[in-house]
Structure formats: structure tokens, C-alpha cells
Amino acid sequence: MAAAEHTPEHTPEPTTDSSTATGWRYRPATPLDDTTLHRIDRWWRAANYLSVGQIYLLDNPLLRTPLTREDVKPRLLGHWGTTPGLTFLYAHANRAIKERDLSTIYITGPGHGGPGLVAGAYLDGTYSETYTDITRDAEGLRRLFRQFSFPGGIPSHVAPETPGSIHEGGELGYALSHAYGAAFDNPDLLVLAVVGDGEAETGPLATSWHSNKFVDPATDGVVLPILHLNGYKIANPTVLARIGDDELRDLMRGYGHTPHEFVAGFDDEDPVSIHRRFAVLLDQVLDEIVAIKERAAAGDTSRPMWPMIIFRTPKGWTCPEYIDGKRAEGSWRAHQVPLASARDTPEHLQVLADWLASYRPEELFDDDGRVDDDIEAITPAGQLRMSDNPHANGGLLMHDLRLPDFREFAVDVPTPGSGLHENTRVLGEWLREVIRLNPTNFRIFGPDETASNRLQAVFGATDKAWNAELHAGEDTDEHLGVDGRVVEMLSEHQCQGWLEGYLLTGRHGLFNCYEAFIHIIDSMLNQHAKWLKVTREIPWRRPISSLNYLLSSHVWRQDHNGFSHQDPGFIDHVVNKKPEVVRVYLPADANTLLSTYDHCLRSRDYVNVVVAGKQPAPQYLTMDEAIAHCTRGLGIWEWAGSEVDGEEPDVVLACAGDVPTLEALAAADLLRRNVPDLRVRVVNVVDLMRLNSESEHPHGLSDRDFDSYFTTDRPVIFAYHGYPWLIHRLTYRRTNHANIHVRGYKEEGTTTTPFDMVMLNDLDRFRLVIDVIDRVPGLAARYAGLRQRMADKRIEARAYTRAHGEDLPEIAEWVWPDATAPAATGDDGSTGINATLSTGGDNE
Amino acid sequence: MAAAEHTPEHTPEPTTDSSTATGWRYRPATPLDDTTLHRIDRWWRAANYLSVGQIYLLDNPLLRTPLTREDVKPRLLGHWGTTPGLTFLYAHANRAIKERDLSTIYITGPGHGGPGLVAGAYLDGTYSETYTDITRDAEGLRRLFRQFSFPGGIPSHVAPETPGSIHEGGELGYALSHAYGAAFDNPDLLVLAVVGDGEAETGPLATSWHSNKFVDPATDGVVLPILHLNGYKIANPTVLARIGDDELRDLMRGYGHTPHEFVAGFDDEDPVSIHRRFAVLLDQVLDEIVAIKERAAAGDTSRPMWPMIIFRTPKGWTCPEYIDGKRAEGSWRAHQVPLASARDTPEHLQVLADWLASYRPEELFDDDGRVDDDIEAITPAGQLRMSDNPHANGGLLMHDLRLPDFREFAVDVPTPGSGLHENTRVLGEWLREVIRLNPTNFRIFGPDETASNRLQAVFGATDKAWNAELHAGEDTDEHLGVDGRVVEMLSEHQCQGWLEGYLLTGRHGLFNCYEAFIHIIDSMLNQHAKWLKVTREIPWRRPISSLNYLLSSHVWRQDHNGFSHQDPGFIDHVVNKKPEVVRVYLPADANTLLSTYDHCLRSRDYVNVVVAGKQPAPQYLTMDEAIAHCTRGLGIWEWAGSEVDGEEPDVVLACAGDVPTLEALAAADLLRRNVPDLRVRVVNVVDLMRLNSESEHPHGLSDRDFDSYFTTDRPVIFAYHGYPWLIHRLTYRRTNHANIHVRGYKEEGTTTTPFDMVMLNDLDRFRLVIDVIDRVPGLAARYAGLRQRMADKRIEARAYTRAHGEDLPEIAEWVWPDATAPAATGDDGSTGINATLSTGGDNE
């Protein structure tokens, strides 16, 4: 949080209205003529041809000469199996979009069918508009084919580089959560969401069908799930393809959908007949949706049985039926590259040539390689093209949040350490106003923990989204409403996926979660962070709002889940990502948290991890001090230390995180009382990345700055929220690294009391004092008595908790001595420390 | 893999047969009499009383005097809401088990209902047998109550400390995958699996219902899922409780179950009537299961519609209906501690006293506090008690694997670097024999990647488990069978959960997965590692087989998923766990992989992470050398270096992982040819934990040993498989740490060729040579020409891949020079390096 960043970042003005559609309408009464169906078929053949070409061809894109070995790529990568289904649906969507002026984005769960989506964008014209070197002629086709899965080219999956995409789909499971995230608060948007039958076996996908219980038919858009039952995964049949039609229908109805079934490709049916059947079905389904929308507009926002389509086709549809006598089309053998040896085997080269020719490219492209105009007649106009829909480049539509002045929510801190506040509760009051000011583009997601994390003030401004049964007249259904801004389902995957979809389409939000459980979405974070990294290098991708985490119920104060789940390692996981996209904040009090979160909600294209406690905790900084502290990212708390101008400190007590800060301050207090001549510097770190070298992270301190805080040669005792080695990793290149001793989380927690918890992990005040005595030259010999008393105090504290079930009052109630009261005099005699401790803090 | 560990570890002899039951039988014809129903009710009341006591009471366990403030715990922790449902089912299970001699374990998805399971074990008598200080009298009750969620006591969740448990359930979502893992290959075992309706919203649970497609009704046990629909989570209604009966029934049928519905607790129905209805239902369901079992025994192992029970009760059933005028029983307010201020508010203290009294403890316990004998009349005998079932302490039943001699599967390595093998394919041949020798207690789990990971040799000995539709006569359904030893579903959560359940019940297995996707189960790993850590400290918990990962398709050779998913950070995540339970191995060739995996399958109570490539790769060590190398955990490869006895090396080239090893060896080759007077030591690391200090990890090298490998002052260039900072973290306390320069993964991968990939991440041979020139004093000035040629070579290699789509042949085909051929003479002239390179390796 360097100074320059603390001001709102530059956000381009939105260039487009948030809706490009003119509303939901039934299909016009015009008949579905054969001309259109033929166009659909030609479009589909062209898209399939372009897909096969991308996978296999280096050159000779129009097959104007016989295919040769040299025309084939040396390394064949890509996935054919899912592609023809995706292109089939693309073709039909085009027809429907054009007839209804329906703003639509296309999310393909099997995103490894990348060639199909690139082909669609090329046929739309968008690809050549976006990448002007991929021209709409033979040379452009050659480049289009060559770049696919080629060094320096484009990935084999749907990717940030693909126009119209917000969903990579490489890791399977999030198609529907992304789709619903995109649909929230976009009432005129249709999200076509293809769910692969492999993907459907993943846990996140299996629960994401229930997203329809969180949709307001009036104010949200519509997700149309299409379960693509092509029957096979990499090497196995899929479960849902093999449970029979009855069970599958039951399953879809159980998920709250009306299933519509479509089967094609398993016999010799004429293509036009196939297209007619699907076009009729799609119209029926879309009309069903329009009817729901009309009912909602008339005030009935109760949950409908939304339609969905079961789309059963052969895997690799239209590829050779058999290769070397083994089933290819309609089997797992078509999953990736069915003709992997096309370059090395003349027979396979001929099979490939025949396959390509089967699409009759001469009917699809003119002599210059330009797509026949007639095919493009089904392409919608402008931003109604799915590959050009601005919702899929969300930064185009993003409006800055209207943020209330966080300073007005400051807690009063007359002297450092005074007052007790639940930090997240204070944040909740500010968030309530954020919601009030941004009623349609800001949401809070969480797995049933928003109130537990003490953010319940937000329910003063909104409900929790809920469109399932309500128990009327009961006081058990609090704050539930179809259009709630808080979205809670007991699935971290859903929360993360929804939020990602919401952000990628240009809105804002945060995910609040227990720290212990956030590891559930580790792999999702990987993918989003990589997406952000790549989009920063793609000029046409506009910045989007950052992915903001609020991790509370953190590892140091987890009464229930503590033993089985404590793990602060999400920070470590995030810090492994590219430095330019990740930020980690550990605000120690409410005002610091407010200032931090204001910054996070203004930022763009980052992953911001904020860890903050929810238990009553002392407050240290006034709002002005907190702002300065956050802007620096760290700071010397002179009021807590005992150094004086003109003298180097004897030791640095550093801290990051609310509980470590409390213990470090208590240790500083003990040292002031008991070792009065010791010069202690207290440094608090809120922006963890400040510790990193400036060459490693944009927030990294210069070595000169770092040395000024942490000295070049004095012992540094660092009390840290997470695993201690992360501090070493961040600082190992610093001058004074050899003198940094970190106390942090060691996996020693068990169900116990708060102070017992910090003692078990050697992060407690007494241990820190012992560390200081041990590390500062000369102290150990002079303060052996104090050292022993500190150790004894730990024994006493342990024994007390075991006898009474709670911490020693003098510890639990300790507060920072009132700065306005006379400082207690320390002593190094045998009774002093106990005497001091037994009085508790001065401020009680 | 220290020497002492490479011998088979001590395993206690199994003490019990793997089945404690006498088979599946219909209910005896004896009528269900009221006496039994009254006993069930009294058992239930007793269990509920004991549960409330655990949550609230410090003392006065039998309420023999009026309840006072001092009797109540100062910190009230625990979860009441789910508990009475769990105890209700426990009581009824007891009756049925006893009547049928049915070996049963009880998995409670809402494991936070810990008090209920502890109460059950106490009523079973098991608790007092296991913990002899928790006696069956008033003092024992006092201790039982006091220890719950108390410092030094037991966790609030079902935990390793709980007799009969294998499922903690703190992190929700894995009840069914654990249950099915336990049922696999235990044909006579019933696994009662309670699914919470909160848990049911998680992704992993939502897909785990489909586990029934992987069950052989003849050779596997039976999972009876009970969906506990108590309606609320922490602060919200649950989705499945609010979709209506029709949709819920459809959902369950869609999951392949016959739903049976039970509703109770919402009116004034007499308890005996409630118990009668449930007992009848349970008998009906169990008889349905017996019928399925009979059909399977007669040869029909096709997938049946397994029964399941929808169990709808009020949340917090039997607690006060209203507290302070707000709904408690039957609402989310009963989730944790409904009377949180019982100690501080006299009115609430009275409510608590009345609540406790409502169970009429005077009818349940005698004057000494002993449970009335009549209540115990429904308790099954011995190991038929769910809390004493040996399957829930799997080490009791575990048999050592019969392991084929891995030496017989060695690949021939006449000279180092000769031959190309796919390392995992070689391992697959050994695993095939492991399967042959252990047909009922070893399984391989994977998300549809076993063949892709090149382990397909195993299909010579077994099928993939599959009990869904088959396409008869098609060649697309390969190696599918109801009793396959390989279990594949496209859900990493399922693979991990099944394997955990299988291991915890005393069997063996491994999980093979793409490295990129293993982060999906990060949080599951957390919980299992903590379980192992705790069980190592519980004397009655017997060791179980280790959790073995085989991560292939690793980050350096991921053609398709590379860009979006590369992430070697699972190693970092695992290394954050307690050192005594985690091991990480990076074998560089096939013989090393065989030796490593033999060790892993013999080990106990660890998490073993093995990362191994599947692409053709050079082989370095003979089997004897590999065994020595693995036993040391690392080693100097003298044949690859250029040091001589009597002289310190000038530089250490260290490597860990197959691709880094290849690049390091190629760099060593370049250095030998071009800087002939340089003394290079090559060190390969297979056991990553050897780098750690011996004080930090059991495998850590002593400082003296470390220094002998890595010197105290020479530059170390370390080519590492994962994120480079992990090497720093492991070695930061070592003498020579300041001279260690690590090259590793930097998140710079994109879809490209293998060598391009290592170049993008600065791990390539040329970069390593440059590092050596830059770090060894005196070289930079003398070898500026070589340095420039190395840099130019990278430019050339990059340009070549972009032109041709594959790597420069001289790089792709490089092999280690034949040790028997004369060493090429190096030069430092302007053409030498290119000349050397352009000839490729000597061994082509």
C-alpha cells in the first residue's frame, strides 16, 4: 500500500451501457426456414474445419494442394473431443441471438475445447478485429492455425486471449458458478453455460446446479445450462452418461431444472433435420425463459423450474468413425488428438486429409480464403456477437464503486491500546454503507459465515439472497430475500466461483471466510491469479476489480475448528503467485482495517488477502495514524517502544497480525517495566509485501528503508501471524536477516483458551521477553531471574487454564498501560514481575 | 529415506479378523416390543443428557443439588444442534446391530456433534475401557463433562481421540467419500453415514453421492446414507431443506438411491411412537440391503438402487423450544450453544437446569452415577459396538502388503544417462504385481489419469471399478469391471476421500494425479495430516498405511494444462505440515522411483509426496546405485562432475527433480567441454527433507553432512523442480546458505515446447552455465566469450521453437556423453561451444 497507490487508481470510463440487449422477447413469428438451417450447418462445418485446422495444420489452410507431411504440426496438441459440440451450440446460439437481440455470453465448462471458441470468434469477425494480423483471408487462416498451441502462440484452452471468454475451464468444475456470477445483477443477460459430463463429476460442479436458489428472476440474468453428454473423459466413460435417462432426468429435476433432451449424431440423420430439431428445442427453451421473465416482471419472483438442456452427442462428433479399426468418433479416443501420428504415418495423413475435406471447405471459403458471406448471415451484429459481448471483458462495463468515507466509521482511540472493538464488526458498518451506495454492482459472498465473522451490520442494508422456501411467520428466516446483496451457501467453491464470475463481468465484491477453510479454493485462486497476470499483458482486456478476501475467525482465535483445521498457509500459497497480482494485509486494529479495505475495494487486477480478527481487541491507532500506517505499509510505534532519538535500539520487536501485535505489545510493556534501560523498538507490519525486496515485489521496501526499520545488526524478534518461515523467505536477502528470529504458527494449536493457544505456539509475551533476553548481548547474564520468572509465568498460566478453563485474568485482561498515566517503574528483583503482572494492566 | 527407514517398518500383527460380523441377515422374526422401544428412548435421553452435560457442566453431573453458576463452564463451546439427531440414530443402530450381529461403523458428517459420539462411546462402555480415568460413576461423569472443549481436554469435534471414529467432519464435505472408502473390500461391513444438510451443500459431498457407481455389491460393504435434514446451518436455512419433498426425492433418485423419508419432532407425538416408526423404517431399509446382498451373492452384481434415509427433525431437537422469546429448537439458534449466557444470567441458568432435568437423569443413572443396566440392554457386544469396531482403528486390521521385489523391475542402465524410459510406466509394471499379490487390500485412485500418467500396465492385472451402464460389444469400454482395483472418477476430492477412508480402515493405496490439479485437495491434506499427527500421540490408535501421492504430468511437461495450471506449490503446502508426518521425494529416473515407491508403500503414518515424470527421459542409476542413492536421500554423482579426490570443487551443481536433473547434467557436460579446468560437483537430491536441519525434520542432514555435500563456501547452483524459495527455506540455517543460488519454477510457463518451458523459467542448461560463470570467482573475466555464446544459444533456441514448433534437435536429443567414450575436449574459443552443441550428444 505505497503512498502512490493509496489514491484511487485510474479506471477508464465505462464505454458501454451495462446492457446491450433490448430485453427478453419471444421468437418472432417468422418460420424457421431451410435457408437458415443450411446456414447453421455451413457455419458449423466451417467452425469444425477451423478447429481441426488449428489442431493439425502448419500450412496449406485451404487444402488447395494435396496435404503433405510438412503441412502438419510436429507437435500435435489440443482437444478435439468436446469441440464439435461447442461449435454446434455456438452456431445455434447465433441464430437465436440475432432473432431476439439477446445479449448472450458463452461459458464452456470444457474450456479445453479452445479451438472451437477461437473458430467462433474468427467467424464472428471479432478475432480479426482484435488481432489484426489474423486476417480474413488465406494467410490469416494459416496464421490462425499455426499459432494454436504453438510456441509464442495461444494456449490450447479458452484463455484470456480468446475474445468473449471469462472462463478458462482448464481446471474443470466452475462453469456454472462462473455463469451465475456473471448473471447476477445483469437482468437482460443470457449466459449459455455448457457443462461437460466429465466436469459434471467434480464436486464444485455437482453443487453449483443449486445456484438457481440464489437467483432473482427479476433483477438477475438467466443461466441456461447445457449438459453436454458426449459420454467420455480422457480414458473412461462418464458417470452421467451411464446412469440411464430416468435417473438423469430425476437428477436434473432434483437440481431444480426442467430438463429438455436432445440426442443427435448416432445415426445417419440428415444434418438439416438435426439442426431443425435443435433450433425448435432452443426456441422452446428460450420462450420458456421469456415466460419466466414476464412473470417476474409482473411481480412473481418465486423460484421457477428453470429449463436446461441435456445434449447427447458423440464425442469428437464428425471426426473419423474408426481409426486403425478402433472406434474414434463417439469414444474417449477422440478426447485430444485422434490422429496423433498424422505427420508420421501416410495412412493417417490421408485420414486427416479426408476428414478435413469432409467439411467441404470449398463451399465455405472463397478463393481468397474469406468466409462465405452467406455463412455470416447468421452472425449477430456488433456487441451481440458472443465473442464481442462487453460482459466478457468486464472492465469495459465497470463503474467505480461509490465508497463512503471510511474515516467517518473510525473508532475513537484516545490513547494507544485503549478500548476494545471487534475489528470486523466495525468494518461491517462501513460495508453496510457500501452496499447502500452500490445497490446493483457490489456483493458479499460467504459460506454461511458473514454473521459469524461479525459483519452483520450489513443486514441493516440488505438481505441474504434466497429464492427457496421460506417459513412464513417464523422468526428463523432472518434477512432472506430474493435480491439480497449477501450471497451465502455452504460451499467455498461456490463463493469463489460466483465472485470470480461477478468480477470478471465488471462488478465488485468480497469473499469473507474462516481462515481455516480458505484452502478449499487454493486451486481456484491459482487459476484466477494466472488469469489476472495474463490479462495485464493483453491490451484490449480492461482492468477489473480485485479479488478481495476477508479472512476472519483466524487461526489464533478458532474455538471450535481450531484443532482440526488451523492453517494460516493460504498466505504462503498466495505469495507463490506472481508478485504483481498479489497483496497480503494484516491490519491489527479496526481503523487500520477500514483504511486497508477502502484501498482494496478501489484497487484493480489484484488478489488482496486481508486477515482480521473478529474478537474484541484493543485499538492502537487513530484514523489519521492508521491512514499513515497503511500508506507506509509498516511503521515504528514509538509510543510502544523505549528507544530515544539519537540512540540505536537494542532490539526490534516486530509484529504482523492482530494477536501477534497484542503479544508483542505486552512483551514491550514487560520489558519497559522490568528492563528499563533497554531500548526497544516496536515495528508493526500491515502490508506484508513491504518485507520483500523491491526487486521481488512492487511493494517491497528498498534495502535502505528496510535497514532503517530493522537495523543492520540488532536482534529482531518477529511475532508473526502465520508460518514463521514465510518471514524468512521474504527477508532472506536483507542485510540483517541473520538476526531475525521469527515466532509464528507451528501447528501446535488445540482446543483451549486464547492465551494457551499462543503459548503452545511459543508466540506469547513471556516467550518473546525470553527471546529478547536471549538475543540481546549481555542481557542473559544480568536478567537470569527475570528470564526464570517469565518461564514460570508460562507454567502458571498453563496450570490456571487447566484448572479454570479460562486464561489468567491478569493476562486475559491485560491492556496497554495508559499513556497518560505515570509509567510503571520496572525492577529486576525477584518479586517485581509478578507484582507487576498481578496488578494487571493499568487501564482495566 | 534414511538408512534405518529403508527396511520395512515395524507393523504390529493384526489382532482381529477383518470381519467381526457373521454376514448379512434379515431381521429375526421376534416382534418389536415396547420394552425395547422404551430402552431406545432411555438410551437416547441418556446420550442427550451426557451431551448437554459435556457442553455446559464443570461439576454437579447428576444434578443432585440445584444447579449453580459455578457448575457451569466459563467458556461454553460445542455444537448442540446436530447432536440429538446423531444420538437418535446411534440408539437405533445399536438395536439393529445387536439383533443382526451387523458389523457397523458410524460416520457422522457433522462431526462437530462430537458430544453425541463421545456420549455414545461412554454408554457403550468403550470410553471407560479406553480412558480408564473416565469411570462409570459420578466422578467419571464429572470428568467426562469437564474435559470436553476444555484446556488439556478433548476437542469439540469427533476426533482421533474419539473411540470408533475415522471421520472428523470439522471441514464438511467428505462423509460419503470416507464412508465408501471404508466400505470398499469390506463385504460384511455396514457404514452408517450421516450427511448434514449443511454439509450437503458442499461440492465434494454433492458429487460423492455418485460413489455408488463404483461399488461391487458382492465384494464391497454397504454405505447407508442418512441425510439429516435439520434445516439450518450457522445462520441460514439449508438448501435441501427448502426445495420441497418432490425435488429432494428426485435428487436422491437421480443420485441412484431409493429415498425413505422420516419426519419427527415437529409435533407432540409420543416418543415411543416416534421410535417405533423409525425402528420399523430402519428394519425395512436393512432388509432391503440384505436382499441386495443376497442377489449379489447369487451372482447379480449389477448396480441396485441402494436405499437411503431422509431424516427430517428439528435442529437442536429436545432443547428449549424458545429462549428469550426466540425460537431455539428447530432453528439455527440451536447450532452451537443455545444458552451461551447460562453462567451469567440466572434466568438462563434455570432454563439450563430445566433442560437437563427434562431428560429425567434420575431414571437413567443410579445413585453412584452408573448408567442403568436396562439402558445398556440395547448395547451390542464387544467389537460390534460401533465405538469399538476395529475397522475404525484400521491399524488393528492392517496386513502388510506383499510387495514384489522392485529390483526385478529395474531398467538396465549400462552407463549413466543411457536409455530413455518413461519413469512412471516402469513403476506401473511393478504396481501391476503389487495388485496381483494384494487383491483385496490395495487400490489405486485417480481422476481419470491413471493411463495418462502411464501406469496402464496395471490394467494387465485389474480393471477400473465401474458399476454403471456398459456399452456391450463396443471397444470403448476398456478395463471396466465391478471389482476393479483402480478407482477413477473425475473428482480429486473423491479420490482423496476414498483413499483416506480406505487407509483409515487398515488398507493400502495411492493417489495418482496431475501435479497441477492436486491443489484441489489442499485442505483435505491438512486434515489428514493433522489426524496422523494426533494419532501418533494416542497409544491405542495403531499405525496405518501412509497416504501416498504420485504426482505426474508435472509442471515442467504439461502440454495442455500448462499455462493455466502450472503450480508446483503442493510441495510447499505439504512441507508446512508437521515434519514428523510429511515426506517429499523427487526421483530423477525409473530405478530411483521404484526404490522410492517401495519405501513409501512400506511406510506408516506418513504423507509421502512423490513427483515423477511420465515422458521418455534418460536413466542415470543402476538399481544398486538407486537403492544407495535413495537410502542416502541425496548423493554426489561423481560420474557427472569433474572434481578429483584431494581438491575442493569450485562449484556445486545441485538438482532435484527429473527435468532439473537433466538440465543440470547438460550444464555439467557443457562445463566439462568448455571449462575443462573447472572442478564441478554434481549433487542430486531425491529426498527433499534431507536439506532441512536435523532439528527441524527427522530426515534432515546434520550440518556436518550438509557441509560435506554442499561445501562451506563454494557457490551452489541449485536446479529445483518447484518454487525456488522452498530450497532457501529448507537451507537458510546452513553454513553455506549465502552461496546457494536456486533456479526453479517462476510461473512463467506458457504453452510451448519442453525446452522453451525451462528457458522461460531460467532453469535451462545455458542459464545454469551462465550462473556458474557469474558465481565462481575469476570465471567471468576469462569466459566472457563462452558466457555470450550461452546467451546466444538461448536466443537461437527460442527462435527455433517459434519457427518450427519444436525444440532444436541438438537440445531435444542431447544425452549424457557415453562414459566409455573419450571425453570431448573443451575449448574456450569462439566456435567451440557451437561446434560441440551441433554434434549433439555422443550417445545418439
Coordinates of N, CA and C in Angstrom, one line a residue, chain A residues 447-449 490 492 513-518 520 558-566 751, chain B residues 79 82 86 107-114 117 155-160 162 165-175 178 194 196 198-200 202 234 335-336 500 523-524 526-528 530-531:
Chain A
P447 N -19.6 -18.5 3.0 CA -20.2 -19.8 3.2 C -20.9 -19.8 4.6
D448 N -21.9 -19.0 4.7 CA -22.7 -19.1 5.9 C -22.0 -18.5 7.1
E449 N -21.0 -17.6 6.9 CA -20.2 -17.1 8.0 C -20.2 -15.6 8.1
L490 N -23.2 -22.9 1.7 CA -22.1 -23.6 2.4 C -21.2 -24.3 1.4
E492 N -17.4 -23.1 -0.2 CA -16.4 -22.1 -0.6 C -16.2 -22.1 -2.1
C513 N -14.5 -15.4 4.8 CA -14.4 -16.8 5.0 C -13.5 -17.0 6.3
Y514 N -13.8 -18.1 7.0 CA -12.9 -18.5 8.0 C -11.5 -18.8 7.4
E515 N -10.5 -18.3 8.1 CA -9.1 -18.6 7.5 C -8.8 -20.1 7.3
A516 N -9.3 -20.9 8.3 CA -9.0 -22.3 8.3 C -9.5 -23.0 7.0
F517 N -10.6 -22.5 6.4 CA -11.2 -23.2 5.3 C -10.9 -22.6 3.9
I518 N -10.2 -21.5 3.9 CA -10.0 -20.9 2.6 C -9.1 -21.7 1.7
I520 N -9.7 -24.5 0.8 CA -10.6 -25.2 -0.1 C -10.5 -24.7 -1.5
Q558 N -9.8 -19.6 17.1 CA -10.7 -20.5 16.5 C -11.2 -21.5 17.6
D559 N -12.2 -21.2 18.3 CA -12.6 -22.0 19.4 C -12.9 -23.4 19.0
H560 N -13.7 -23.5 17.9 CA -14.2 -24.9 17.5 C -13.4 -25.6 16.5
N561 N -13.1 -25.0 15.5 CA -12.4 -25.7 14.4 C -10.9 -25.7 14.6
G562 N -10.5 -25.1 15.6 CA -9.0 -24.9 15.8 C -8.2 -26.2 15.6
F563 N -8.6 -27.2 16.4 CA -7.7 -28.3 16.3 C -7.5 -29.0 15.0
S564 N -8.6 -29.2 14.3 CA -8.5 -29.9 13.1 C -8.2 -29.1 11.9
H565 N -8.3 -27.8 12.0 CA -8.2 -27.0 10.7 C -7.2 -25.8 10.7
Q566 N -6.7 -25.5 11.9 CA -5.8 -24.3 11.9 C -4.8 -24.5 10.8
T751 N -7.7 -27.4 21.1 CA -8.9 -26.7 21.7 C -8.5 -26.2 23.1
Chain B
H79 N -21.3 -27.8 19.8 CA -22.4 -27.7 18.9 C -23.5 -28.7 19.4
T82 N -26.7 -30.4 16.0 CA -26.8 -31.7 15.2 C -26.8 -32.9 16.2
L86 N -27.9 -37.2 15.9 CA -26.8 -38.2 15.8 C -27.0 -39.3 16.9
I107 N -20.2 -43.0 10.6 CA -19.5 -41.8 10.2 C -20.5 -40.6 10.2
T108 N -20.2 -39.6 11.0 CA -21.1 -38.5 11.1 C -20.5 -37.3 10.4
G109 N -21.1 -37.0 9.3 CA -20.6 -35.8 8.5 C -20.5 -34.6 9.4
P110 N -21.6 -34.3 10.1 CA -21.5 -33.2 11.1 C -20.7 -33.6 12.3
G111 N -19.4 -33.7 12.1 CA -18.6 -34.2 13.2 C -18.4 -33.2 14.3
H112 N -18.9 -32.0 14.1 CA -18.9 -31.1 15.2 C -19.9 -31.5 16.3
G113 N -20.8 -32.5 16.0 CA -21.6 -33.1 17.0 C -20.8 -34.0 17.9
G114 N -19.6 -33.7 18.2 CA -18.7 -34.5 19.0 C -19.3 -35.0 20.3
L117 N -21.2 -38.3 20.0 CA -20.4 -39.5 19.7 C -19.6 -40.0 21.0
P155 N -11.1 -32.3 22.0 CA -11.7 -31.3 21.0 C -13.2 -31.4 21.0
S156 N -13.8 -30.3 20.5 CA -15.3 -30.3 20.5 C -15.9 -31.1 19.3
H157 N -15.0 -31.5 18.4 CA -15.4 -32.3 17.3 C -15.1 -33.8 17.5
V158 N -15.8 -34.7 16.7 CA -15.3 -36.0 16.6 C -13.8 -36.0 16.2
A159 N -13.0 -36.7 16.8 CA -11.6 -36.5 16.7 C -10.9 -37.9 16.8
P160 N -9.6 -37.9 16.5 CA -8.9 -39.2 16.7 C -9.0 -39.7 18.1
T162 N -11.7 -39.8 19.8 CA -13.0 -40.4 20.0 C -13.0 -41.9 19.5
S165 N -14.1 -43.5 15.8 CA -14.2 -42.5 14.7 C -13.1 -42.7 13.7
I166 N -13.4 -42.5 12.4 CA -12.4 -42.3 11.4 C -12.6 -41.0 10.7
H167 N -13.6 -40.2 11.1 CA -14.1 -39.1 10.3 C -14.3 -37.9 11.3
E168 N -13.5 -36.9 11.1 CA -13.5 -35.7 12.0 C -14.7 -34.8 11.6
G169 N -14.9 -34.6 10.4 CA -16.0 -33.8 10.0 C -16.0 -32.3 10.3
G170 N -14.9 -31.8 10.7 CA -14.8 -30.4 11.0 C -14.9 -29.6 9.8
E171 N -14.1 -30.0 8.8 CA -14.3 -29.4 7.5 C -15.3 -30.3 6.8
L172 N -16.4 -29.7 6.4 CA -17.6 -30.5 5.9 C -17.4 -31.0 4.5
G173 N -17.9 -32.1 4.1 CA -18.0 -32.5 2.7 C -17.5 -33.9 2.4
Y174 N -16.9 -34.6 3.3 CA -16.3 -35.8 3.0 C -16.9 -37.1 3.7
A175 N -18.1 -36.9 4.2 CA -18.7 -38.1 5.0 C -18.8 -39.3 4.0
H178 N -15.4 -40.8 2.6 CA -14.8 -41.6 3.6 C -15.6 -42.9 3.9
V194 N -24.0 -40.4 8.2 CA -24.9 -39.2 8.3 C -24.4 -38.1 7.5
G196 N -24.9 -34.2 6.9 CA -25.6 -33.0 7.3 C -26.2 -32.2 6.2
G198 N -26.2 -29.1 5.9 CA -25.3 -28.0 5.6 C -24.2 -28.6 4.8
E199 N -23.6 -29.7 5.3 CA -22.5 -30.4 4.5 C -22.9 -30.7 3.1
A200 N -24.2 -31.0 2.9 CA -24.7 -31.5 1.6 C -24.6 -30.4 0.6
T202 N -21.9 -28.6 0.1 CA -20.5 -28.5 -0.4 C -20.4 -29.3 -1.7
I234 N -25.2 -22.4 10.3 CA -24.9 -21.5 11.4 C -25.9 -20.4 11.5
H335 N -27.6 -24.0 16.8 CA -26.5 -24.6 16.1 C -25.3 -24.9 17.1
Q336 N -24.9 -23.9 17.8 CA -23.8 -24.2 18.8 C -24.3 -24.3 20.2
E500 N -8.5 -41.9 1.8 CA -8.4 -41.7 3.2 C -9.2 -42.7 4.0
S523 N -6.9 -28.7 1.3 CA -7.5 -28.6 2.7 C -7.8 -30.0 3.2
M524 N -8.0 -31.0 2.3 CA -8.2 -32.4 2.8 C -6.9 -32.9 3.3
N526 N -4.6 -31.1 4.7 CA -4.4 -30.5 6.0 C -5.0 -31.4 7.1
Q527 N -6.3 -31.8 6.9 CA -7.0 -32.5 7.9 C -6.4 -33.9 8.1
H528 N -6.1 -34.6 7.0 CA -5.5 -35.9 7.2 C -4.1 -35.9 7.9
K530 N -3.1 -33.7 10.0 CA -3.4 -33.4 11.4 C -3.9 -34.7 12.1
W531 N -4.7 -35.4 11.5 CA -5.2 -36.6 12.0 C -4.0 -37.6 12.3

